[in-house]
Amino acid sequence: MEVKAIAKDTGLPASKVRPLVDMVRGKRVDDALNILRYTPTPKAKYLAKLIKSAAANAENNFQMEPADLKIVKICVDVATSMRRYRARSRGRASPIRKHSSHITVIVAEQEG
């Protein structure tokens, strides 16, 4: 059985979260958390929190053992961008885009 956790509109740009997601895709939950613990970026802490949430969902809702869980699917999708404008010289304005993303983590018990 697959269990998921979703974080929507995270405020983290998808392009900066994808390298972290590639590091933990297909790993056991314990191994993924160890990798993220020693990754020196604030985005790793956010991603680790989401993986812990998926493991907690599996443990509490479906009585799965957290040590047996594996990340089956993890994906980062682009969400809406917050658009603002900054005043520039000669009465012009230039856009500022603050990108955000949706992160989905699906865990399941590994076979064997």
mmCIF file of C-alpha atoms in Angstrom:
data_model
loop_
_atom_site.group_PDB
_atom_site.id
_atom_site.type_symbol
_atom_site.label_atom_id
_atom_site.label_comp_id
_atom_site.label_asym_id
_atom_site.label_seq_id
_atom_site.Cartn_x
_atom_site.Cartn_y
_atom_site.Cartn_z
ATOM 1 C CA MET A 1 0.000 0.000 0.000
ATOM 2 C CA GLU A 2 1.262 3.446 -0.900
ATOM 3 C CA VAL A 3 1.021 6.378 1.481
ATOM 4 C CA LYS A 4 1.588 9.961 0.468
ATOM 5 C CA ALA A 5 2.324 13.375 1.877
ATOM 6 C CA ILE A 6 1.949 16.555 -0.171
ATOM 7 C CA ALA A 7 3.311 20.034 0.484
ATOM 8 C CA LYS A 8 1.690 22.690 -1.669
ATOM 9 C CA ASP A 9 2.950 26.212 -2.374
ATOM 10 C CA THR A 10 6.147 25.646 -0.437
ATOM 11 C CA GLY A 11 7.863 28.904 -1.314
ATOM 12 C CA LEU A 12 10.884 26.924 -2.488
ATOM 13 C CA PRO A 13 11.781 27.153 -6.188
ATOM 14 C CA ALA A 14 11.391 23.822 -7.966
ATOM 15 C CA SER A 15 14.773 24.213 -9.659
ATOM 16 C CA LYS A 16 16.507 24.360 -6.262
ATOM 17 C CA VAL A 17 14.605 21.439 -4.713
ATOM 18 C CA ARG A 18 15.002 19.013 -7.644
ATOM 19 C CA PRO A 19 18.699 18.198 -6.985
ATOM 20 C CA LEU A 20 17.804 17.207 -3.407
ATOM 21 C CA VAL A 21 14.889 15.097 -4.610
ATOM 22 C CA ASP A 22 17.168 13.294 -7.075
ATOM 23 C CA MET A 23 19.508 12.368 -4.200
ATOM 24 C CA VAL A 24 16.792 10.608 -2.163
ATOM 25 C CA ARG A 25 14.595 9.099 -4.886
ATOM 26 C CA GLY A 26 14.286 5.313 -4.487
ATOM 27 C CA LYS A 27 16.057 5.190 -1.103
ATOM 28 C CA ARG A 28 14.768 3.836 2.203
ATOM 29 C CA VAL A 29 13.250 6.499 4.451
ATOM 30 C CA ASP A 30 16.014 6.167 7.072
ATOM 31 C CA ASP A 31 18.741 6.506 4.439
ATOM 32 C CA ALA A 32 17.027 9.501 2.843
ATOM 33 C CA LEU A 33 16.762 11.286 6.190
ATOM 34 C CA ASN A 34 20.458 10.634 6.879
ATOM 35 C CA ILE A 35 21.404 12.074 3.489
ATOM 36 C CA LEU A 36 19.281 15.175 4.045
ATOM 37 C CA ARG A 37 20.549 15.644 7.604
ATOM 38 C CA TYR A 38 24.065 16.275 6.296
ATOM 39 C CA THR A 39 23.066 18.362 3.288
ATOM 40 C CA PRO A 40 23.893 21.998 4.087
ATOM 41 C CA THR A 41 20.812 23.792 2.764
ATOM 42 C CA PRO A 42 17.570 24.932 4.404
ATOM 43 C CA LYS A 43 15.607 23.201 1.646
ATOM 44 C CA ALA A 44 16.909 19.840 2.895
ATOM 45 C CA LYS A 45 15.332 20.447 6.291
ATOM 46 C CA TYR A 46 11.966 21.184 4.647
ATOM 47 C CA LEU A 47 12.187 18.045 2.498
ATOM 48 C CA ALA A 48 13.172 15.902 5.503
ATOM 49 C CA LYS A 49 10.134 17.188 7.389
ATOM 50 C CA LEU A 50 7.891 16.131 4.497
ATOM 51 C CA ILE A 51 9.439 12.651 4.329
ATOM 52 C CA LYS A 52 8.948 12.264 8.101
ATOM 53 C CA SER A 53 5.315 13.271 7.614
ATOM 54 C CA ALA A 54 4.792 10.571 4.976
ATOM 55 C CA ALA A 55 6.390 7.980 7.283
ATOM 56 C CA ALA A 56 4.183 9.121 10.177
ATOM 57 C CA ASN A 57 1.094 8.847 7.954
ATOM 58 C CA ALA A 58 2.056 5.263 7.107
ATOM 59 C CA GLU A 59 2.681 4.376 10.740
ATOM 60 C CA ASN A 60 -0.421 5.972 12.245
ATOM 61 C CA ASN A 61 -3.006 5.367 9.531
ATOM 62 C CA PHE A 62 -1.935 1.965 8.190
ATOM 63 C CA GLN A 63 0.199 0.464 11.009
ATOM 64 C CA MET A 64 3.242 0.096 8.751
ATOM 65 C CA GLU A 65 6.701 -0.246 10.248
ATOM 66 C CA PRO A 66 8.759 2.941 9.619
ATOM 67 C CA ALA A 67 11.992 0.952 9.238
ATOM 68 C CA ASP A 68 10.518 -0.952 6.268
ATOM 69 C CA LEU A 69 9.418 2.090 4.268
ATOM 70 C CA LYS A 70 10.937 3.075 0.946
ATOM 71 C CA ILE A 71 10.409 6.217 -1.126
ATOM 72 C CA VAL A 72 8.566 4.903 -4.166
ATOM 73 C CA LYS A 73 7.897 8.222 -5.846
ATOM 74 C CA ILE A 74 8.919 11.768 -5.079
ATOM 75 C CA CYS A 75 8.272 14.641 -7.430
ATOM 76 C CA VAL A 76 8.510 18.406 -7.502
ATOM 77 C CA ASP A 77 6.045 20.385 -9.606
ATOM 78 C CA VAL A 78 6.104 24.078 -10.379
ATOM 79 C CA ALA A 79 3.451 26.082 -8.534
ATOM 80 C CA THR A 80 2.299 29.626 -9.069
ATOM 81 C CA SER A 81 4.817 32.431 -8.925
ATOM 82 C CA MET A 82 4.255 35.484 -6.806
ATOM 83 C CA ARG A 83 4.679 38.537 -9.018
ATOM 84 C CA ARG A 84 5.793 41.903 -7.783
ATOM 85 C CA TYR A 85 7.292 44.953 -9.402
ATOM 86 C CA ARG A 86 10.315 46.984 -8.420
ATOM 87 C CA ALA A 87 10.586 50.623 -9.350
ATOM 88 C CA ARG A 88 13.470 51.392 -11.688
ATOM 89 C CA SER A 89 14.931 54.530 -13.145
ATOM 90 C CA ARG A 90 13.065 56.781 -15.591
ATOM 91 C CA GLY A 91 9.667 55.748 -14.262
ATOM 92 C CA ARG A 92 9.948 52.143 -15.374
ATOM 93 C CA ALA A 93 9.229 48.993 -13.399
ATOM 94 C CA SER A 94 10.819 45.564 -13.617
ATOM 95 C CA PRO A 95 9.107 42.344 -12.521
ATOM 96 C CA ILE A 96 10.171 40.252 -9.543
ATOM 97 C CA ARG A 97 9.009 36.638 -9.601
ATOM 98 C CA LYS A 98 9.158 34.529 -6.460
ATOM 99 C CA HIS A 99 8.777 30.909 -7.506
ATOM 100 C CA SER A 100 7.157 28.186 -5.418
ATOM 101 C CA SER A 101 6.574 24.466 -5.845
ATOM 102 C CA HIS A 102 4.425 21.490 -4.896
ATOM 103 C CA ILE A 103 6.302 18.484 -3.474
ATOM 104 C CA THR A 104 4.744 15.002 -3.375
ATOM 105 C CA VAL A 105 6.282 12.064 -1.486
ATOM 106 C CA ILE A 106 4.881 8.533 -1.816
ATOM 107 C CA VAL A 107 6.237 5.784 0.444
ATOM 108 C CA ALA A 108 5.472 2.068 0.548
ATOM 109 C CA GLU A 109 6.749 -0.999 2.363
ATOM 110 C CA GLN A 110 9.681 -2.506 0.536
ATOM 111 C CA GLU A 111 9.396 -6.101 -0.557
ATOM 112 C CA GLY A 112 11.782 -8.676 0.759
#
